[in-house]
Amino acid sequence: MIDVLIIGAGPAGLTAAIYALRAGLSVVLLEAEVYGGQMALTNEIENYPGFKSISGSALSEIMHKQVSSMGGEFVFQRVKSVNLNGNIKIVKTDQKEYHSHAVIIANGLKRRTLGCRGEKEFSGRGVSYCAICDGAFFKGKNVFVVGGGNTAVEDAIYLSNICKEVSLVVRKNYLRAEKYLCSLVEGKNNVKRLMESRLREIKGESIVNSAVIEDKDGNCREILVDGVFIAIGYEPDNEIYKGQVKMNKDMYFVSDEECTTNIPGVFVAGDCRLKPVRQITTATADGAVAGSMAIRYVSELGTKINN
């Protein structure tokens, strides 16, 4: 029996683990991909206290080592189903079934897909959702980055140092990214902006070799391109908890400032819950709260059982 089972090993989950482990509880972290979550895929972080600048992978490694040194167990499996009611929580992955007293859901968000023709067919064959993961495959080539927010502009800046030419495909007539990012991308001679444009189709044979762009007047043209990076934001990945943990209409978990949910012993932390700001700092703050509340819950549960 596990004291605290944490679903997600991003900054929220890692912080929650630190608090629970310091209280002497047994902790298992279930992670479907890589520890650090979206943080690990960020090229440069400049707004995390204590570091003027640090890569997301480096910060993730620091947190991972801290949790590991304290006895936290990392299990890289994808959660398939849950039964969270009752004193014993049951979480099934693609490989095993886990039982715990408390569960902290800190599974972050997933990349939003565009839904255009060819996107699904060429995923992994020229279509990517992570510039840092796949950028090296496009060295000296021409690529599109779809989106106008922080993620898209950051991806364009990163790829400009690797690729021959980067074209930002932006639906609006302006970039939504922060001003300092816009100023950085303006200084890149090999970054073009295709404003008020939509990506309508991705084409190729075994791999991507062109894409169809529609302008504001509805005119379409086909452009030769070697890769397409989709960077249009994130959305919750909470479908398996539907009907158990309370969510809003957009599938974000509903919780209070103590990160509790409608189910005793189930807590939520980080980007997966309804909140006004989603940053690494707010994720770690949630993790600290959720971890502390889980400690209190397990302690009170033990007292009830012993009595």
mmCIF file of C-alpha atoms in Angstrom:
data_model
loop_
_atom_site.group_PDB
_atom_site.id
_atom_site.type_symbol
_atom_site.label_atom_id
_atom_site.label_comp_id
_atom_site.label_asym_id
_atom_site.label_seq_id
_atom_site.Cartn_x
_atom_site.Cartn_y
_atom_site.Cartn_z
ATOM 1 C CA MET A 1 0.000 0.000 0.000
ATOM 2 C CA ILE A 2 1.361 3.403 -1.009
ATOM 3 C CA ASP A 3 0.762 6.429 1.207
ATOM 4 C CA VAL A 4 0.723 9.006 -1.595
ATOM 5 C CA LEU A 5 0.474 8.199 -5.298
ATOM 6 C CA ILE A 6 1.300 11.173 -7.521
ATOM 7 C CA ILE A 7 0.150 11.154 -11.136
ATOM 8 C CA GLY A 8 2.549 13.349 -13.075
ATOM 9 C CA ALA A 9 6.198 14.198 -12.435
ATOM 10 C CA GLY A 10 6.237 17.817 -13.543
ATOM 11 C CA PRO A 11 7.116 20.658 -11.134
ATOM 12 C CA ALA A 12 3.821 20.276 -9.228
ATOM 13 C CA GLY A 13 4.186 16.531 -8.758
ATOM 14 C CA LEU A 14 7.871 16.751 -7.899
ATOM 15 C CA THR A 15 7.249 19.416 -5.250
ATOM 16 C CA ALA A 16 4.363 17.461 -3.737
ATOM 17 C CA ALA A 17 6.659 14.440 -3.520
ATOM 18 C CA ILE A 18 9.308 16.428 -1.638
ATOM 19 C CA TYR A 19 6.793 17.500 1.008
ATOM 20 C CA ALA A 20 5.291 14.028 1.425
ATOM 21 C CA LEU A 21 8.697 12.359 1.616
ATOM 22 C CA ARG A 22 9.906 14.834 4.248
ATOM 23 C CA ALA A 23 6.923 13.721 6.343
ATOM 24 C CA GLY A 24 8.118 10.128 6.155
ATOM 25 C CA LEU A 25 5.405 8.901 3.774
ATOM 26 C CA SER A 26 5.933 6.419 0.949
ATOM 27 C CA VAL A 27 5.611 8.114 -2.450
ATOM 28 C CA VAL A 28 5.317 6.772 -5.997
ATOM 29 C CA LEU A 29 5.242 9.109 -8.999
ATOM 30 C CA LEU A 30 3.573 7.847 -12.166
ATOM 31 C CA GLU A 31 4.779 9.600 -15.317
ATOM 32 C CA ALA A 32 3.753 8.749 -18.875
ATOM 33 C CA GLU A 33 6.621 10.541 -20.614
ATOM 34 C CA VAL A 34 9.544 12.389 -19.010
ATOM 35 C CA TYR A 35 10.049 13.813 -15.522
ATOM 36 C CA GLY A 36 9.781 17.579 -15.534
ATOM 37 C CA GLY A 37 6.775 17.561 -17.853
ATOM 38 C CA GLN A 38 6.480 20.617 -20.111
ATOM 39 C CA MET A 39 9.221 22.255 -18.049
ATOM 40 C CA ALA A 40 11.726 19.707 -19.341
ATOM 41 C CA LEU A 41 10.887 20.718 -22.921
ATOM 42 C CA THR A 42 11.520 24.432 -22.342
ATOM 43 C CA ASN A 43 14.752 25.733 -23.826
ATOM 44 C CA GLU A 44 15.384 28.582 -21.397
ATOM 45 C CA ILE A 45 13.705 29.641 -18.150
ATOM 46 C CA GLU A 46 14.311 33.171 -16.869
ATOM 47 C CA ASN A 47 11.500 33.655 -14.329
ATOM 48 C CA TYR A 48 12.139 30.895 -11.791
ATOM 49 C CA PRO A 49 13.493 32.300 -8.477
ATOM 50 C CA GLY A 50 17.114 31.516 -7.751
ATOM 51 C CA PHE A 51 18.225 31.193 -11.364
ATOM 52 C CA LYS A 52 18.947 34.102 -13.687
ATOM 53 C CA SER A 53 18.638 31.628 -16.545
ATOM 54 C CA ILE A 54 18.415 27.838 -16.646
ATOM 55 C CA SER A 55 17.272 25.272 -19.184
ATOM 56 C CA GLY A 56 14.105 23.345 -18.435
ATOM 57 C CA SER A 57 15.932 20.036 -18.679
ATOM 58 C CA ALA A 58 18.534 21.159 -16.125
ATOM 59 C CA LEU A 59 15.901 22.361 -13.651
ATOM 60 C CA SER A 60 13.964 19.117 -14.118
ATOM 61 C CA GLU A 61 17.116 17.101 -13.396
ATOM 62 C CA ILE A 62 17.769 19.047 -10.182
ATOM 63 C CA MET A 63 14.235 18.387 -8.926
ATOM 64 C CA HIS A 64 14.356 14.729 -10.001
ATOM 65 C CA LYS A 65 17.611 14.114 -8.128
ATOM 66 C CA GLN A 66 16.206 15.729 -4.995
ATOM 67 C CA VAL A 67 13.110 13.513 -5.015
ATOM 68 C CA SER A 68 15.136 10.385 -5.809
ATOM 69 C CA SER A 69 17.649 11.080 -3.033
ATOM 70 C CA MET A 70 14.768 11.259 -0.555
ATOM 71 C CA GLY A 71 13.397 7.859 -1.572
ATOM 72 C CA GLY A 72 10.729 8.810 -4.082
ATOM 73 C CA GLU A 73 9.988 6.069 -6.623
ATOM 74 C CA PHE A 74 9.516 6.997 -10.285
ATOM 75 C CA VAL A 75 7.432 4.684 -12.467
ATOM 76 C CA PHE A 76 7.146 5.460 -16.171
ATOM 77 C CA GLN A 77 3.718 4.114 -17.083
ATOM 78 C CA ARG A 78 0.562 5.648 -18.520
ATOM 79 C CA VAL A 79 -2.571 5.731 -16.346
ATOM 80 C CA LYS A 80 -5.496 3.977 -18.022
ATOM 81 C CA SER A 81 -8.260 4.006 -15.395
ATOM 82 C CA VAL A 82 -8.925 5.033 -11.800
ATOM 83 C CA ASN A 83 -11.303 4.249 -8.938
ATOM 84 C CA LEU A 84 -10.792 7.047 -6.448
ATOM 85 C CA ASN A 85 -13.725 6.591 -4.075
ATOM 86 C CA GLY A 86 -13.210 5.033 -0.666
ATOM 87 C CA ASN A 87 -10.190 4.885 1.619
ATOM 88 C CA ILE A 88 -8.179 2.836 -0.861
ATOM 89 C CA LYS A 89 -7.589 4.521 -4.206
ATOM 90 C CA ILE A 90 -7.024 2.230 -7.191
ATOM 91 C CA VAL A 91 -5.025 3.424 -10.192
ATOM 92 C CA LYS A 92 -4.459 1.134 -13.164
ATOM 93 C CA THR A 93 -1.720 1.764 -15.690
ATOM 94 C CA ASP A 94 -0.903 0.001 -18.935
ATOM 95 C CA GLN A 95 1.233 -2.416 -16.879
ATOM 96 C CA LYS A 96 0.113 -2.605 -13.262
ATOM 97 C CA GLU A 97 -2.500 -1.775 -10.606
ATOM 98 C CA TYR A 98 -1.553 0.529 -7.727
ATOM 99 C CA HIS A 99 -3.305 1.026 -4.370
ATOM 100 C CA SER A 100 -2.815 4.123 -2.248
ATOM 101 C CA HIS A 101 -4.329 6.090 0.622
ATOM 102 C CA ALA A 102 -4.077 9.453 -1.139
ATOM 103 C CA VAL A 103 -3.748 10.522 -4.761
ATOM 104 C CA ILE A 104 -2.390 13.795 -6.109
ATOM 105 C CA ILE A 105 -3.230 14.423 -9.763
ATOM 106 C CA ALA A 106 -0.572 16.677 -11.291
ATOM 107 C CA ASN A 107 -0.712 15.554 -14.890
ATOM 108 C CA GLY A 108 -0.361 18.995 -16.455
ATOM 109 C CA LEU A 109 -1.709 19.657 -19.936
ATOM 110 C CA LYS A 110 -1.295 18.126 -23.379
ATOM 111 C CA ARG A 111 -0.430 19.882 -26.633
ATOM 112 C CA ARG A 112 -3.465 21.014 -28.620
ATOM 113 C CA THR A 113 -3.701 19.628 -32.153
ATOM 114 C CA LEU A 114 -4.573 21.702 -35.210
ATOM 115 C CA GLY A 115 -6.922 19.227 -36.903
ATOM 116 C CA CYS A 116 -5.945 20.034 -40.479
ATOM 117 C CA ARG A 117 -5.605 17.442 -43.235
ATOM 118 C CA GLY A 118 -2.333 15.559 -43.075
ATOM 119 C CA GLU A 119 -1.517 16.460 -39.460
ATOM 120 C CA LYS A 120 -2.271 13.042 -38.021
ATOM 121 C CA GLU A 121 -0.895 11.135 -41.016
ATOM 122 C CA PHE A 122 2.498 12.895 -40.863
ATOM 123 C CA SER A 123 2.859 13.029 -37.076
ATOM 124 C CA GLY A 124 6.413 11.879 -36.384
ATOM 125 C CA ARG A 125 7.206 12.112 -40.088
ATOM 126 C CA GLY A 126 7.670 15.855 -40.348
ATOM 127 C CA VAL A 127 4.919 17.030 -38.005
ATOM 128 C CA SER A 128 6.070 17.717 -34.452
ATOM 129 C CA TYR A 129 4.742 19.286 -31.257
ATOM 130 C CA CYS A 130 8.122 19.801 -29.579
ATOM 131 C CA ALA A 131 10.844 21.951 -31.137
ATOM 132 C CA ILE A 132 13.433 21.024 -28.516
ATOM 133 C CA CYS A 133 12.750 17.300 -28.939
ATOM 134 C CA ASP A 134 12.798 17.192 -32.735
ATOM 135 C CA GLY A 135 14.525 20.366 -33.922
ATOM 136 C CA ALA A 136 17.850 18.633 -34.585
ATOM 137 C CA PHE A 137 16.211 16.477 -37.277
ATOM 138 C CA PHE A 138 15.621 19.617 -39.356
ATOM 139 C CA LYS A 139 19.118 21.089 -39.356
ATOM 140 C CA GLY A 140 19.603 23.273 -42.428
ATOM 141 C CA LYS A 141 15.999 22.745 -43.570
ATOM 142 C CA ASN A 142 12.893 24.907 -43.950
ATOM 143 C CA VAL A 143 10.125 24.573 -41.361
ATOM 144 C CA PHE A 144 6.808 26.095 -40.350
ATOM 145 C CA VAL A 145 5.864 26.978 -36.783
ATOM 146 C CA VAL A 146 2.099 27.341 -36.369
ATOM 147 C CA GLY A 147 0.938 29.718 -33.645
ATOM 148 C CA GLY A 148 1.412 33.246 -32.359
ATOM 149 C CA GLY A 149 1.761 32.847 -28.604
ATOM 150 C CA ASN A 150 4.771 32.429 -26.331
ATOM 151 C CA THR A 151 5.312 28.763 -27.178
ATOM 152 C CA ALA A 152 5.262 29.353 -30.930
ATOM 153 C CA VAL A 153 7.614 32.328 -30.793
ATOM 154 C CA GLU A 154 9.988 30.523 -28.423
ATOM 155 C CA ASP A 155 9.990 27.557 -30.811
ATOM 156 C CA ALA A 156 10.701 29.834 -33.765
ATOM 157 C CA ILE A 157 13.640 31.440 -31.948
ATOM 158 C CA TYR A 158 15.052 28.058 -30.991
ATOM 159 C CA LEU A 159 14.648 26.594 -34.474
ATOM 160 C CA SER A 160 16.183 29.681 -36.126
ATOM 161 C CA ASN A 161 19.551 28.543 -34.738
ATOM 162 C CA ILE A 162 19.176 25.129 -36.360
ATOM 163 C CA CYS A 163 17.089 25.508 -39.516
ATOM 164 C CA LYS A 164 17.763 27.368 -42.741
ATOM 165 C CA GLU A 165 14.434 29.188 -42.635
ATOM 166 C CA VAL A 166 11.553 29.337 -40.150
ATOM 167 C CA SER A 167 8.111 30.631 -41.106
ATOM 168 C CA LEU A 168 5.676 31.602 -38.352
ATOM 169 C CA VAL A 169 2.123 30.874 -39.499
ATOM 170 C CA VAL A 170 -0.065 33.218 -37.456
ATOM 171 C CA ARG A 171 -3.858 33.327 -37.657
ATOM 172 C CA LYS A 172 -4.145 36.910 -36.392
ATOM 173 C CA ASN A 173 -2.464 40.086 -37.656
ATOM 174 C CA TYR A 174 -0.300 40.319 -34.545
ATOM 175 C CA LEU A 175 1.738 38.072 -32.238
ATOM 176 C CA ARG A 176 0.238 37.285 -28.826
ATOM 177 C CA ALA A 177 3.645 36.489 -27.327
ATOM 178 C CA GLU A 178 5.262 38.626 -24.651
ATOM 179 C CA LYS A 179 7.043 41.757 -25.899
ATOM 180 C CA TYR A 180 10.547 40.587 -25.113
ATOM 181 C CA LEU A 181 9.994 37.403 -27.135
ATOM 182 C CA CYS A 182 8.628 39.427 -30.061
ATOM 183 C CA SER A 183 11.714 41.645 -29.970
ATOM 184 C CA LEU A 184 13.975 38.599 -29.998
ATOM 185 C CA VAL A 185 12.267 37.024 -32.991
ATOM 186 C CA GLU A 186 12.378 40.337 -34.871
ATOM 187 C CA GLY A 187 16.172 40.142 -34.723
ATOM 188 C CA LYS A 188 16.224 36.781 -36.512
ATOM 189 C CA ASN A 189 16.879 37.270 -40.235
ATOM 190 C CA ASN A 190 15.825 33.727 -41.094
ATOM 191 C CA VAL A 191 12.410 33.959 -39.428
ATOM 192 C CA LYS A 192 9.503 35.024 -41.652
ATOM 193 C CA ARG A 193 5.965 35.861 -40.560
ATOM 194 C CA LEU A 194 2.932 34.648 -42.483
ATOM 195 C CA MET A 195 0.312 36.800 -40.754
ATOM 196 C CA GLU A 196 -3.452 36.339 -41.019
ATOM 197 C CA SER A 197 -2.816 32.882 -42.431
ATOM 198 C CA ARG A 198 -4.094 29.405 -41.689
ATOM 199 C CA LEU A 199 -2.473 26.040 -42.280
ATOM 200 C CA ARG A 200 -5.036 24.048 -44.246
ATOM 201 C CA GLU A 201 -3.163 20.908 -45.295
ATOM 202 C CA ILE A 202 0.150 19.133 -44.797
ATOM 203 C CA LYS A 203 1.317 17.114 -47.780
ATOM 204 C CA GLY A 204 4.031 14.651 -48.680
ATOM 205 C CA GLU A 205 4.761 11.027 -49.467
ATOM 206 C CA SER A 206 6.706 9.171 -46.798
ATOM 207 C CA ILE A 207 7.582 12.477 -45.078
ATOM 208 C CA VAL A 208 6.373 16.085 -45.218
ATOM 209 C CA ASN A 209 7.459 18.056 -48.275
ATOM 210 C CA SER A 210 4.881 20.871 -48.545
ATOM 211 C CA ALA A 211 1.978 22.635 -46.853
ATOM 212 C CA VAL A 212 -1.055 24.566 -48.037
ATOM 213 C CA ILE A 213 -1.556 28.032 -46.542
ATOM 214 C CA GLU A 214 -4.763 30.087 -46.774
ATOM 215 C CA ASP A 215 -4.531 33.888 -46.502
ATOM 216 C CA LYS A 216 -7.130 36.305 -45.089
ATOM 217 C CA ASP A 217 -8.849 36.585 -48.471
ATOM 218 C CA GLY A 218 -9.329 32.835 -48.770
ATOM 219 C CA ASN A 219 -6.581 32.346 -51.328
ATOM 220 C CA CYS A 220 -4.535 29.163 -50.944
ATOM 221 C CA ARG A 221 -0.975 28.451 -51.992
ATOM 222 C CA GLU A 222 1.272 25.446 -51.584
ATOM 223 C CA ILE A 223 4.728 26.061 -50.106
ATOM 224 C CA LEU A 224 7.647 23.641 -50.030
ATOM 225 C CA VAL A 225 8.591 22.853 -46.430
ATOM 226 C CA ASP A 226 10.413 20.034 -44.649
ATOM 227 C CA GLY A 227 8.707 20.144 -41.280
ATOM 228 C CA VAL A 228 5.736 21.607 -39.414
ATOM 229 C CA PHE A 229 5.817 22.397 -35.694
ATOM 230 C CA ILE A 230 2.374 22.839 -34.107
ATOM 231 C CA ALA A 231 2.478 25.281 -31.187
ATOM 232 C CA ILE A 232 -1.096 26.461 -30.591
ATOM 233 C CA GLY A 233 -1.303 25.946 -26.864
ATOM 234 C CA TYR A 234 -2.399 23.261 -24.445
ATOM 235 C CA GLU A 235 -5.557 21.604 -23.161
ATOM 236 C CA PRO A 236 -6.446 19.328 -20.218
ATOM 237 C CA ASP A 237 -5.891 15.589 -20.449
ATOM 238 C CA ASN A 238 -8.421 14.630 -17.792
ATOM 239 C CA GLU A 239 -10.871 12.403 -19.648
ATOM 240 C CA ILE A 240 -10.240 9.295 -17.514
ATOM 241 C CA TYR A 241 -11.275 11.183 -14.348
ATOM 242 C CA LYS A 242 -14.629 12.269 -15.775
ATOM 243 C CA GLY A 243 -17.542 11.228 -13.578
ATOM 244 C CA GLN A 244 -15.360 11.042 -10.470
ATOM 245 C CA VAL A 245 -13.346 14.231 -9.968
ATOM 246 C CA LYS A 246 -15.317 17.441 -10.466
ATOM 247 C CA MET A 247 -14.349 19.516 -13.523
ATOM 248 C CA ASN A 248 -15.613 22.590 -15.341
ATOM 249 C CA LYS A 249 -16.942 22.552 -18.907
ATOM 250 C CA ASP A 250 -13.394 22.857 -20.293
ATOM 251 C CA MET A 251 -12.268 19.747 -18.376
ATOM 252 C CA TYR A 252 -10.112 21.553 -15.816
ATOM 253 C CA PHE A 253 -10.317 20.205 -12.260
ATOM 254 C CA VAL A 254 -12.295 22.337 -9.825
ATOM 255 C CA SER A 255 -10.557 22.751 -6.475
ATOM 256 C CA ASP A 256 -10.088 25.190 -3.628
ATOM 257 C CA GLU A 257 -6.925 26.886 -2.355
ATOM 258 C CA GLU A 258 -6.078 23.691 -0.454
ATOM 259 C CA CYS A 259 -6.021 21.801 -3.784
ATOM 260 C CA THR A 260 -8.741 19.464 -2.513
ATOM 261 C CA THR A 261 -11.425 17.996 -4.750
ATOM 262 C CA ASN A 262 -14.923 16.611 -4.269
ATOM 263 C CA ILE A 263 -13.363 13.251 -3.309
ATOM 264 C CA PRO A 264 -11.672 12.935 0.110
ATOM 265 C CA GLY A 265 -8.026 11.991 -0.291
ATOM 266 C CA VAL A 266 -7.794 13.182 -3.899
ATOM 267 C CA PHE A 267 -5.894 16.399 -4.569
ATOM 268 C CA VAL A 268 -4.984 18.285 -7.747
ATOM 269 C CA ALA A 269 -1.972 20.476 -8.448
ATOM 270 C CA GLY A 270 -0.513 22.480 -11.300
ATOM 271 C CA ASP A 271 -1.792 23.305 -14.758
ATOM 272 C CA CYS A 272 -4.486 20.603 -14.749
ATOM 273 C CA ARG A 273 -6.671 22.538 -12.316
ATOM 274 C CA LEU A 274 -8.758 25.664 -12.877
ATOM 275 C CA LYS A 275 -6.558 28.674 -12.048
ATOM 276 C CA PRO A 276 -5.730 32.132 -13.448
ATOM 277 C CA VAL A 277 -1.947 31.718 -13.875
ATOM 278 C CA ARG A 278 -0.038 28.676 -15.140
ATOM 279 C CA GLN A 279 3.697 28.958 -14.536
ATOM 280 C CA ILE A 280 6.395 26.757 -13.012
ATOM 281 C CA THR A 281 6.246 28.842 -9.837
ATOM 282 C CA THR A 282 2.482 28.402 -9.475
ATOM 283 C CA ALA A 283 2.834 24.678 -10.158
ATOM 284 C CA THR A 284 5.406 24.263 -7.392
ATOM 285 C CA ALA A 285 3.192 26.308 -5.053
ATOM 286 C CA ASP A 286 0.285 23.963 -5.793
ATOM 287 C CA GLY A 287 2.574 20.992 -5.211
ATOM 288 C CA ALA A 288 3.558 22.299 -1.794
ATOM 289 C CA VAL A 289 -0.090 22.771 -0.829
ATOM 290 C CA ALA A 290 -1.301 19.445 -2.246
ATOM 291 C CA GLY A 291 1.587 17.595 -0.631
ATOM 292 C CA SER A 292 0.838 19.176 2.748
ATOM 293 C CA MET A 293 -2.870 18.395 2.493
ATOM 294 C CA ALA A 294 -2.113 14.796 1.525
ATOM 295 C CA ILE A 295 0.103 14.466 4.606
ATOM 296 C CA ARG A 296 -2.728 15.701 6.807
ATOM 297 C CA TYR A 297 -5.252 13.382 5.121
ATOM 298 C CA VAL A 298 -3.070 10.272 5.486
ATOM 299 C CA SER A 299 -2.367 11.133 9.131
ATOM 300 C CA GLU A 300 -6.057 11.608 9.925
ATOM 301 C CA LEU A 301 -6.974 8.453 8.020
ATOM 302 C CA GLY A 302 -4.448 6.463 10.016
ATOM 303 C CA THR A 303 -5.884 7.778 13.250
ATOM 304 C CA LYS A 304 -9.411 6.777 12.217
ATOM 305 C CA ILE A 305 -8.320 3.276 11.199
ATOM 306 C CA ASN A 306 -6.322 2.734 14.412
ATOM 307 C CA ASN A 307 -9.266 3.847 16.527
#
